[in-house]
mmCIF file of C-alpha atoms in Angstrom:
data_model
loop_
_atom_site.group_PDB
_atom_site.id
_atom_site.type_symbol
_atom_site.label_atom_id
_atom_site.label_comp_id
_atom_site.label_asym_id
_atom_site.label_seq_id
_atom_site.Cartn_x
_atom_site.Cartn_y
_atom_site.Cartn_z
ATOM 1 C CA MET A 1 304.507 -20.252 126.925
ATOM 2 C CA ARG A 2 301.332 -20.918 128.778
ATOM 3 C CA LEU A 3 298.285 -19.867 126.701
ATOM 4 C CA LEU A 4 294.734 -19.324 128.124
ATOM 5 C CA MET A 5 292.222 -19.147 125.441
ATOM 6 C CA LEU A 6 288.743 -17.843 126.188
ATOM 7 C CA GLY A 7 286.572 -19.888 123.957
ATOM 8 C CA GLY A 8 288.753 -21.820 121.484
ATOM 9 C CA THR A 9 286.340 -23.915 119.464
ATOM 10 C CA GLY A 10 285.049 -21.669 116.750
ATOM 11 C CA PHE A 11 286.753 -20.263 113.664
ATOM 12 C CA VAL A 12 289.246 -17.788 114.793
ATOM 13 C CA GLY A 13 289.740 -19.415 118.361
ATOM 14 C CA GLY A 14 290.166 -22.795 116.952
ATOM 15 C CA ALA A 15 292.960 -21.493 114.665
ATOM 16 C CA ILE A 16 294.841 -19.902 117.610
ATOM 17 C CA VAL A 17 294.448 -23.180 119.510
ATOM 18 C CA ALA A 18 295.858 -25.054 116.631
ATOM 19 C CA GLU A 19 298.768 -22.580 116.283
ATOM 20 C CA ALA A 20 299.686 -22.722 119.837
ATOM 21 C CA VAL A 21 299.716 -26.421 120.038
ATOM 22 C CA ARG A 22 301.956 -26.430 116.860
ATOM 23 C CA ARG A 23 304.327 -24.269 118.874
ATOM 24 C CA ASP A 24 304.347 -26.854 121.819
ATOM 25 C CA TRP A 25 302.877 -24.274 124.029
ATOM 26 C CA SER A 26 300.881 -25.300 127.138
ATOM 27 C CA VAL A 27 297.200 -24.515 126.080
ATOM 28 C CA THR A 28 294.160 -24.200 128.416
ATOM 29 C CA VAL A 29 290.777 -23.278 126.809
ATOM 30 C CA PHE A 30 287.781 -21.827 128.986
ATOM 31 C CA ASN A 31 284.432 -22.390 127.462
ATOM 32 C CA ARG A 32 281.250 -24.190 128.201
ATOM 33 C CA GLY A 33 282.264 -27.398 126.808
ATOM 34 C CA VAL A 34 279.411 -27.860 124.452
ATOM 35 C CA HIS A 35 280.842 -27.076 121.035
ATOM 36 C CA GLY A 36 283.542 -28.370 118.970
ATOM 37 C CA ARG A 37 286.506 -30.584 119.487
ATOM 38 C CA LEU A 38 289.893 -29.724 121.009
ATOM 39 C CA PRO A 39 293.448 -30.965 119.986
ATOM 40 C CA ALA A 40 295.023 -33.460 122.072
ATOM 41 C CA GLY A 41 296.812 -32.424 125.078
ATOM 42 C CA VAL A 42 294.715 -29.005 125.440
ATOM 43 C CA HIS A 43 293.190 -28.815 128.893
ATOM 44 C CA ARG A 44 289.619 -27.387 129.154
ATOM 45 C CA LEU A 45 288.197 -25.407 132.035
ATOM 46 C CA ARG A 46 284.307 -25.402 131.963
ATOM 47 C CA GLY A 47 282.336 -22.260 132.636
ATOM 48 C CA ASP A 48 279.953 -19.831 131.305
ATOM 49 C CA ARG A 49 281.193 -16.350 131.397
ATOM 50 C CA THR A 50 277.732 -14.820 131.204
ATOM 51 C CA ALA A 51 276.439 -16.570 134.241
ATOM 52 C CA PRO A 52 276.930 -15.706 137.851
ATOM 53 C CA ASP A 53 280.214 -17.134 139.174
ATOM 54 C CA GLY A 54 280.677 -18.267 135.600
ATOM 55 C CA LEU A 55 284.500 -17.589 135.746
ATOM 56 C CA ALA A 56 284.951 -19.643 138.858
ATOM 57 C CA ALA A 57 287.067 -22.100 137.009
ATOM 58 C CA LEU A 58 289.708 -19.630 136.360
ATOM 59 C CA ALA A 59 290.591 -19.136 140.087
ATOM 60 C CA GLY A 60 293.971 -19.849 140.888
ATOM 61 C CA GLY A 61 295.397 -20.156 137.423
ATOM 62 C CA GLU A 62 298.575 -18.476 136.033
ATOM 63 C CA TRP A 63 299.450 -17.953 132.473
ATOM 64 C CA ASP A 64 301.667 -15.883 130.211
ATOM 65 C CA LEU A 65 298.955 -14.743 127.711
ATOM 66 C CA VAL A 66 295.130 -14.584 127.545
ATOM 67 C CA VAL A 67 293.321 -14.522 124.225
ATOM 68 C CA ASP A 68 289.705 -13.393 123.961
ATOM 69 C CA THR A 69 287.470 -13.364 120.849
ATOM 70 C CA TRP A 70 284.196 -12.413 122.592
ATOM 71 C CA ASP A 71 281.691 -10.513 120.563
ATOM 72 C CA GLY A 72 278.912 -10.443 122.858
ATOM 73 C CA ALA A 73 278.083 -7.785 125.586
ATOM 74 C CA PRO A 74 281.250 -6.083 126.470
ATOM 75 C CA ARG A 75 280.635 -6.751 130.315
ATOM 76 C CA ALA A 76 281.732 -10.424 129.726
ATOM 77 C CA VAL A 77 285.241 -9.017 128.697
ATOM 78 C CA LEU A 78 285.448 -6.712 131.652
ATOM 79 C CA ASP A 79 284.457 -9.253 133.980
ATOM 80 C CA ALA A 80 287.199 -11.850 132.584
ATOM 81 C CA ALA A 81 289.906 -9.000 132.428
ATOM 82 C CA ARG A 82 289.216 -8.321 136.116
ATOM 83 C CA THR A 83 289.227 -11.967 137.116
ATOM 84 C CA LEU A 84 292.448 -12.330 135.211
ATOM 85 C CA ALA A 85 294.289 -9.347 136.218
ATOM 86 C CA ASP A 86 296.616 -10.891 138.702
ATOM 87 C CA ALA A 87 296.809 -14.211 136.766
ATOM 88 C CA VAL A 88 298.210 -13.170 133.323
ATOM 89 C CA PRO A 89 300.481 -10.106 132.224
ATOM 90 C CA HIS A 90 298.933 -9.562 128.742
ATOM 91 C CA TYR A 91 295.370 -9.625 127.323
ATOM 92 C CA ALA A 92 295.017 -10.130 123.394
ATOM 93 C CA TYR A 93 291.706 -9.247 122.119
ATOM 94 C CA VAL A 94 290.458 -10.194 118.663
ATOM 95 C CA SER A 95 288.556 -7.139 117.662
ATOM 96 C CA SER A 96 287.226 -5.835 114.234
ATOM 97 C CA GLY A 97 287.312 -2.981 111.893
ATOM 98 C CA SER A 98 283.576 -2.587 112.780
ATOM 99 C CA VAL A 99 284.530 -0.536 115.566
ATOM 100 C CA TYR A 100 285.432 2.475 113.572
ATOM 101 C CA ALA A 101 282.772 5.229 113.785
ATOM 102 C CA PRO A 102 280.863 5.995 110.479
ATOM 103 C CA PRO A 103 281.266 7.351 107.934
ATOM 104 C CA VAL A 104 284.794 5.352 107.377
ATOM 105 C CA ALA A 105 287.007 6.499 104.846
ATOM 106 C CA ASP A 106 289.102 4.375 102.530
ATOM 107 C CA GLY A 107 292.650 3.951 103.996
ATOM 108 C CA THR A 108 291.423 4.336 107.654
ATOM 109 C CA GLY A 109 293.990 3.633 110.368
ATOM 110 C CA GLU A 110 294.193 2.815 113.983
ATOM 111 C CA GLU A 111 293.981 6.580 114.940
ATOM 112 C CA ALA A 112 290.415 7.044 113.482
ATOM 113 C CA PRO A 113 287.661 7.382 116.081
ATOM 114 C CA THR A 114 285.699 4.354 117.002
ATOM 115 C CA VAL A 115 281.975 4.292 117.941
ATOM 116 C CA ALA A 116 280.812 5.236 121.345
ATOM 117 C CA ALA A 117 280.665 2.087 123.625
ATOM 118 C CA GLU A 118 280.906 1.408 127.325
ATOM 119 C CA PRO A 119 283.036 -1.339 128.779
ATOM 120 C CA ASP A 120 280.335 -2.517 131.067
ATOM 121 C CA ALA A 121 277.415 -2.537 128.583
ATOM 122 C CA GLU A 122 274.986 -5.345 128.946
ATOM 123 C CA ASP A 123 274.033 -5.445 125.237
ATOM 124 C CA GLY A 124 274.674 -3.893 121.909
ATOM 125 C CA ASP A 125 275.036 -4.357 118.264
ATOM 126 C CA TYR A 126 278.454 -6.055 116.852
ATOM 127 C CA PRO A 127 280.307 -2.641 116.302
ATOM 128 C CA HIS A 128 279.358 -1.445 119.963
ATOM 129 C CA ASN A 129 280.063 -4.911 121.492
ATOM 130 C CA LYS A 130 283.588 -4.994 119.837
ATOM 131 C CA ALA A 131 284.281 -1.273 120.838
ATOM 132 C CA GLY A 132 283.037 -1.872 124.228
ATOM 133 C CA ALA A 133 285.161 -4.949 124.679
ATOM 134 C CA GLU A 134 288.255 -3.060 123.568
ATOM 135 C CA ARG A 135 287.620 -0.579 126.186
ATOM 136 C CA ALA A 136 287.143 -3.304 128.825
ATOM 137 C CA ALA A 137 290.443 -4.989 128.015
ATOM 138 C CA VAL A 138 292.292 -1.610 128.230
ATOM 139 C CA ARG A 139 290.535 -0.330 131.304
ATOM 140 C CA VAL A 140 291.981 -3.380 133.118
ATOM 141 C CA PHE A 141 295.178 -4.056 131.391
ATOM 142 C CA GLY A 142 296.209 -0.690 129.852
ATOM 143 C CA ASP A 143 299.079 -0.718 127.475
ATOM 144 C CA ARG A 144 299.306 -4.650 128.243
ATOM 145 C CA ALA A 145 296.224 -5.067 126.178
ATOM 146 C CA LEU A 146 296.723 -6.052 122.431
ATOM 147 C CA LEU A 147 293.818 -5.022 120.045
ATOM 148 C CA ALA A 148 293.872 -7.055 116.970
ATOM 149 C CA ARG A 149 291.284 -5.241 114.624
ATOM 150 C CA ALA A 150 290.890 -8.013 112.065
ATOM 151 C CA GLY A 151 289.267 -7.338 108.613
ATOM 152 C CA LEU A 152 287.557 -9.892 106.404
ATOM 153 C CA ILE A 153 289.002 -13.250 107.783
ATOM 154 C CA LEU A 154 289.119 -16.226 105.290
ATOM 155 C CA GLY A 155 290.703 -19.772 105.596
ATOM 156 C CA PRO A 156 289.872 -23.282 106.583
ATOM 157 C CA GLY A 157 287.170 -23.363 109.443
ATOM 158 C CA GLU A 158 285.215 -20.227 108.240
ATOM 159 C CA ASP A 159 281.855 -20.360 109.971
ATOM 160 C CA ILE A 160 280.223 -17.358 108.033
ATOM 161 C CA GLY A 161 280.687 -18.997 104.699
ATOM 162 C CA ARG A 162 281.878 -16.254 102.250
ATOM 163 C CA LEU A 163 284.867 -18.034 100.515
ATOM 164 C CA PRO A 164 283.023 -21.477 101.136
ATOM 165 C CA TRP A 165 279.978 -19.990 99.063
ATOM 166 C CA TRP A 166 282.048 -19.084 96.139
ATOM 167 C CA LEU A 167 283.863 -22.569 96.405
ATOM 168 C CA HIS A 168 280.720 -24.365 96.252
ATOM 169 C CA ARG A 169 279.322 -22.213 93.702
ATOM 170 C CA VAL A 170 282.352 -22.585 91.350
ATOM 171 C CA ALA A 171 282.249 -26.275 91.830
ATOM 172 C CA ARG A 172 278.648 -26.632 90.818
ATOM 173 C CA GLY A 173 280.124 -25.361 87.341
ATOM 174 C CA GLY A 174 278.136 -23.668 84.522
ATOM 175 C CA ASP A 175 278.127 -20.029 83.866
ATOM 176 C CA VAL A 176 279.007 -18.207 87.137
ATOM 177 C CA LEU A 177 278.226 -14.528 87.602
ATOM 178 C CA ALA A 178 281.534 -12.938 88.500
ATOM 179 C CA PRO A 179 281.187 -9.427 89.765
ATOM 180 C CA GLY A 180 283.794 -7.122 88.249
ATOM 181 C CA PRO A 181 286.187 -5.792 87.476
ATOM 182 C CA ARG A 182 288.574 -8.699 87.503
ATOM 183 C CA ASP A 183 291.324 -6.492 88.890
ATOM 184 C CA LEU A 184 289.374 -5.204 91.782
ATOM 185 C CA PRO A 185 291.647 -5.168 94.877
ATOM 186 C CA LEU A 186 290.614 -7.379 97.711
ATOM 187 C CA GLN A 187 291.897 -7.132 101.355
ATOM 188 C CA TYR A 188 291.692 -10.043 103.899
ATOM 189 C CA VAL A 189 293.580 -12.127 106.414
ATOM 190 C CA ASP A 190 294.024 -15.904 106.451
ATOM 191 C CA VAL A 191 292.825 -17.082 109.875
ATOM 192 C CA ARG A 192 296.108 -18.904 110.310
ATOM 193 C CA ASP A 193 298.282 -15.775 109.642
ATOM 194 C CA LEU A 194 296.080 -13.773 111.974
ATOM 195 C CA ALA A 195 296.733 -16.666 114.660
ATOM 196 C CA ILE A 196 300.473 -16.409 113.945
ATOM 197 C CA TRP A 197 300.758 -12.718 114.119
ATOM 198 C CA LEU A 198 298.645 -12.555 117.393
ATOM 199 C CA LEU A 199 300.498 -15.181 119.294
ATOM 200 C CA ASP A 200 303.864 -13.822 118.199
ATOM 201 C CA ARG A 201 303.085 -10.298 119.329
ATOM 202 C CA GLY A 202 301.258 -11.529 122.461
ATOM 203 C CA ALA A 203 304.291 -13.484 123.362
ATOM 204 C CA GLU A 204 306.403 -10.250 122.956
ATOM 205 C CA HIS A 205 303.753 -8.349 125.125
ATOM 206 C CA VAL A 206 303.108 -5.790 122.436
ATOM 207 C CA GLY A 207 300.164 -3.702 123.257
ATOM 208 C CA GLY A 208 297.865 -1.218 121.337
ATOM 209 C CA ALA A 209 295.652 -1.332 118.497
ATOM 210 C CA TYR A 210 296.447 -2.824 115.106
ATOM 211 C CA ASN A 211 294.612 -3.261 111.813
ATOM 212 C CA VAL A 212 295.300 -6.769 111.135
ATOM 213 C CA VAL A 213 294.561 -7.679 107.646
ATOM 214 C CA SER A 214 296.477 -8.002 104.262
ATOM 215 C CA ARG A 215 297.527 -4.893 102.274
ATOM 216 C CA ALA A 216 294.771 -3.680 99.896
ATOM 217 C CA GLY A 217 295.348 -5.544 96.676
ATOM 218 C CA HIS A 218 296.941 -8.395 98.203
ATOM 219 C CA THR A 219 294.703 -10.254 95.712
ATOM 220 C CA THR A 220 291.927 -9.273 93.290
ATOM 221 C CA MET A 221 288.490 -10.548 92.494
ATOM 222 C CA GLY A 222 289.837 -12.226 89.530
ATOM 223 C CA GLU A 223 292.636 -13.894 91.117
ATOM 224 C CA LEU A 224 290.327 -15.300 93.985
ATOM 225 C CA LEU A 225 287.957 -16.751 91.572
ATOM 226 C CA ASP A 226 290.542 -18.168 89.151
ATOM 227 C CA ALA A 227 292.051 -19.807 92.328
ATOM 228 C CA ALA A 228 288.595 -21.167 93.185
ATOM 229 C CA VAL A 229 288.320 -22.694 89.722
ATOM 230 C CA ALA A 230 291.745 -24.307 89.920
ATOM 231 C CA ALA A 231 291.145 -25.711 93.466
ATOM 232 C CA THR A 232 287.977 -27.279 92.632
ATOM 233 C CA GLY A 233 288.757 -28.459 89.184
ATOM 234 C CA SER A 234 285.570 -27.138 87.864
ATOM 235 C CA ASP A 235 284.545 -26.556 84.375
ATOM 236 C CA ALA A 236 282.817 -23.392 85.314
ATOM 237 C CA THR A 237 282.857 -20.253 83.103
ATOM 238 C CA LEU A 238 283.251 -16.930 84.792
ATOM 239 C CA ARG A 239 280.966 -14.274 83.463
ATOM 240 C CA TRP A 240 282.600 -11.107 84.272
ATOM 241 C CA THR A 241 280.129 -8.302 84.832
ATOM 242 C CA ALA A 242 280.550 -4.794 85.448
ATOM 243 C CA PRO A 243 279.101 -3.465 88.776
ATOM 244 C CA GLU A 244 276.360 -1.320 87.482
ATOM 245 C CA PRO A 245 273.955 -4.036 86.131
ATOM 246 C CA ILE A 246 274.606 -6.040 89.208
ATOM 247 C CA LEU A 247 273.784 -3.156 91.647
ATOM 248 C CA ALA A 248 270.801 -2.204 89.451
ATOM 249 C CA ALA A 249 269.316 -5.546 89.940
ATOM 250 C CA GLY A 250 269.356 -4.870 93.891
ATOM 251 C CA VAL A 251 272.246 -7.105 94.575
ATOM 252 C CA GLU A 252 273.955 -6.350 97.774
ATOM 253 C CA PRO A 253 277.744 -6.550 97.906
ATOM 254 C CA TRP A 254 279.411 -8.251 100.640
ATOM 255 C CA ASN A 255 276.260 -10.451 101.231
ATOM 256 C CA ASP A 256 274.605 -11.411 98.186
ATOM 257 C CA LEU A 257 277.939 -11.746 96.403
ATOM 258 C CA PRO A 258 280.440 -12.391 99.273
ATOM 259 C CA ILE A 259 283.627 -10.622 99.575
ATOM 260 C CA TRP A 260 282.998 -8.233 96.585
ATOM 261 C CA VAL A 261 282.461 -4.678 97.379
ATOM 262 C CA PRO A 262 282.902 -2.323 94.267
ATOM 263 C CA ARG A 263 284.876 0.971 94.246
ATOM 264 C CA GLY A 264 282.560 3.947 95.201
ATOM 265 C CA HIS A 265 280.222 1.756 97.341
ATOM 266 C CA GLU A 266 279.775 2.925 100.972
ATOM 267 C CA TYR A 267 281.228 -0.276 102.328
ATOM 268 C CA ARG A 268 284.442 -0.110 100.036
ATOM 269 C CA TRP A 269 286.251 0.940 103.054
ATOM 270 C CA LEU A 270 286.023 -2.721 104.268
ATOM 271 C CA LEU A 271 288.654 -3.722 101.576
ATOM 272 C CA GLU A 272 290.823 -0.540 101.843
ATOM 273 C CA TRP A 273 292.310 -0.230 105.305
ATOM 274 C CA ASP A 274 295.664 1.294 106.191
ATOM 275 C CA VAL A 275 297.652 -1.653 107.599
ATOM 276 C CA ALA A 276 301.431 -0.221 107.698
ATOM 277 C CA ARG A 277 301.481 -0.520 111.471
ATOM 278 C CA ALA A 278 300.564 -4.385 111.730
ATOM 279 C CA TYR A 279 303.123 -4.933 108.773
ATOM 280 C CA ALA A 280 305.746 -3.123 110.495
ATOM 281 C CA ALA A 281 305.071 -5.287 113.413
ATOM 282 C CA GLY A 282 305.538 -8.546 111.623
ATOM 283 C CA LEU A 283 302.317 -9.488 109.746
ATOM 284 C CA VAL A 284 303.008 -11.811 106.762
ATOM 285 C CA CYS A 285 300.079 -12.964 104.492
ATOM 286 C CA ARG A 286 300.017 -16.172 102.632
ATOM 287 C CA PRO A 287 299.100 -16.173 98.763
ATOM 288 C CA VAL A 288 295.540 -16.218 97.924
ATOM 289 C CA THR A 289 296.075 -19.703 96.070
ATOM 290 C CA GLU A 290 297.090 -21.277 99.301
ATOM 291 C CA THR A 291 294.169 -20.011 101.301
ATOM 292 C CA VAL A 292 291.664 -20.942 98.604
ATOM 293 C CA ALA A 293 293.030 -24.540 98.086
ATOM 294 C CA ASP A 294 293.291 -25.288 101.865
ATOM 295 C CA THR A 295 289.728 -24.027 102.421
ATOM 296 C CA TRP A 296 288.377 -26.313 99.622
ATOM 297 C CA ARG A 297 290.290 -29.243 101.055
ATOM 298 C CA TRP A 298 288.911 -28.609 104.476
ATOM 299 C CA LEU A 299 285.261 -28.203 103.011
ATOM 300 C CA ARG A 300 285.298 -31.418 101.270
ATOM 301 C CA GLU A 301 286.364 -33.053 104.653
ATOM 302 C CA VAL A 302 283.619 -31.439 106.699
ATOM 303 C CA GLY A 303 280.983 -31.223 104.072
ATOM 304 C CA GLN A 304 279.302 -27.976 105.135
ATOM 305 C CA VAL A 305 280.157 -24.669 106.901
ATOM 306 C CA PRO A 306 279.924 -25.247 110.665
ATOM 307 C CA ALA A 307 277.597 -23.496 112.912
ATOM 308 C CA ARG A 308 279.079 -20.388 114.728
ATOM 309 C CA ALA A 309 280.249 -21.294 118.179
ATOM 310 C CA GLY A 310 278.065 -19.756 120.752
ATOM 311 C CA ARG A 311 276.462 -17.189 118.620
ATOM 312 C CA PRO A 312 272.956 -16.778 117.147
ATOM 313 C CA ALA A 313 272.326 -17.990 113.810
ATOM 314 C CA ARG A 314 272.822 -15.326 111.036
ATOM 315 C CA ALA A 315 271.261 -15.138 107.468
ATOM 316 C CA PRO A 316 273.164 -17.225 104.945
ATOM 317 C CA VAL A 317 275.269 -15.406 102.426
ATOM 318 C CA GLY A 318 275.188 -15.773 98.765
ATOM 319 C CA LEU A 319 272.742 -15.505 95.918
ATOM 320 C CA ALA A 320 270.095 -18.226 95.459
ATOM 321 C CA PRO A 321 270.590 -19.974 92.348
ATOM 322 C CA GLU A 322 267.341 -18.946 90.661
ATOM 323 C CA ARG A 323 268.329 -15.280 91.354
ATOM 324 C CA GLU A 324 271.657 -15.799 89.754
ATOM 325 C CA ALA A 325 270.152 -17.498 86.719
ATOM 326 C CA ALA A 326 267.780 -14.618 86.189
ATOM 327 C CA LEU A 327 270.607 -11.966 86.430
ATOM 328 C CA LEU A 328 272.825 -14.069 84.005
ATOM 329 C CA ALA A 329 269.911 -14.403 81.392
ATOM 330 C CA GLY A 330 269.749 -10.709 81.273
ATOM 331 C CA LEU A 331 273.291 -9.899 80.632
ATOM 332 C CA PRO A 332 274.529 -9.654 77.003
ATOM 333 C CA ALA A 333 275.785 -13.006 75.530
#
């Protein structure tokens, strides 16, 4: 298989390139050539897809599959798709559940409406960029476009820092504010499982939209944090706390306490998708213990969460130590 990866040095793109190399595919990446390293044997084409004639390096090429993770202006996906229309038979786009139009109900499936977005838009927020990019890929490739609507993505290489924050916090030891309940179901996809599924389906020329994330309850908040304690070898004490006092203190689920969204919260749907279609199409998700242990091993190698490739900086996730300490001090012993 000949893979063209648009990008290829960030979190998801890097995992896709690594999986394709593991399969001994012929891999070409197209990017600006200013971020990250590539595995040996990967061919790089340089270009800036947002610049005039920025796609010129793609001229004359032929591939079996193109994968795109772009989250900027949809126009860039439309331009790339048009450029590649005769060079590749199948376009796989890594999208997001953020494309669903609010309010989003728990158990949302692929048939739910998405936000109104134009495929040739020059700007937009994240949901509109992703939805517009989906439409751009479909406008050019039709049913030869595969839309992988990823949910929470964890694993080695994570450049937002949700699981890394928990790992660093647990490794620091002491009393850790553990947001309950312990059995709160979580839903995520390991980036490597996303890469495997995407390349498998792309090679089969599968089209259409899929929610690509584990089943709700693949793991729990308790299992995740227990795995973090085990992976780091920490002497941390998990202080399990009901959602009510945490929310009353102004703590924001998902951002202040990454990954955690309690039942009844308006964003709980982020951990409650309908994924029957992806599982029927072969999605397999590895155990949380493997994801956590491998992420900790990677973190110890790199030292810190890497900058997000080609994207503006975003606010860091996680509670500041002094704020966590104040919350813990106000809890019953």
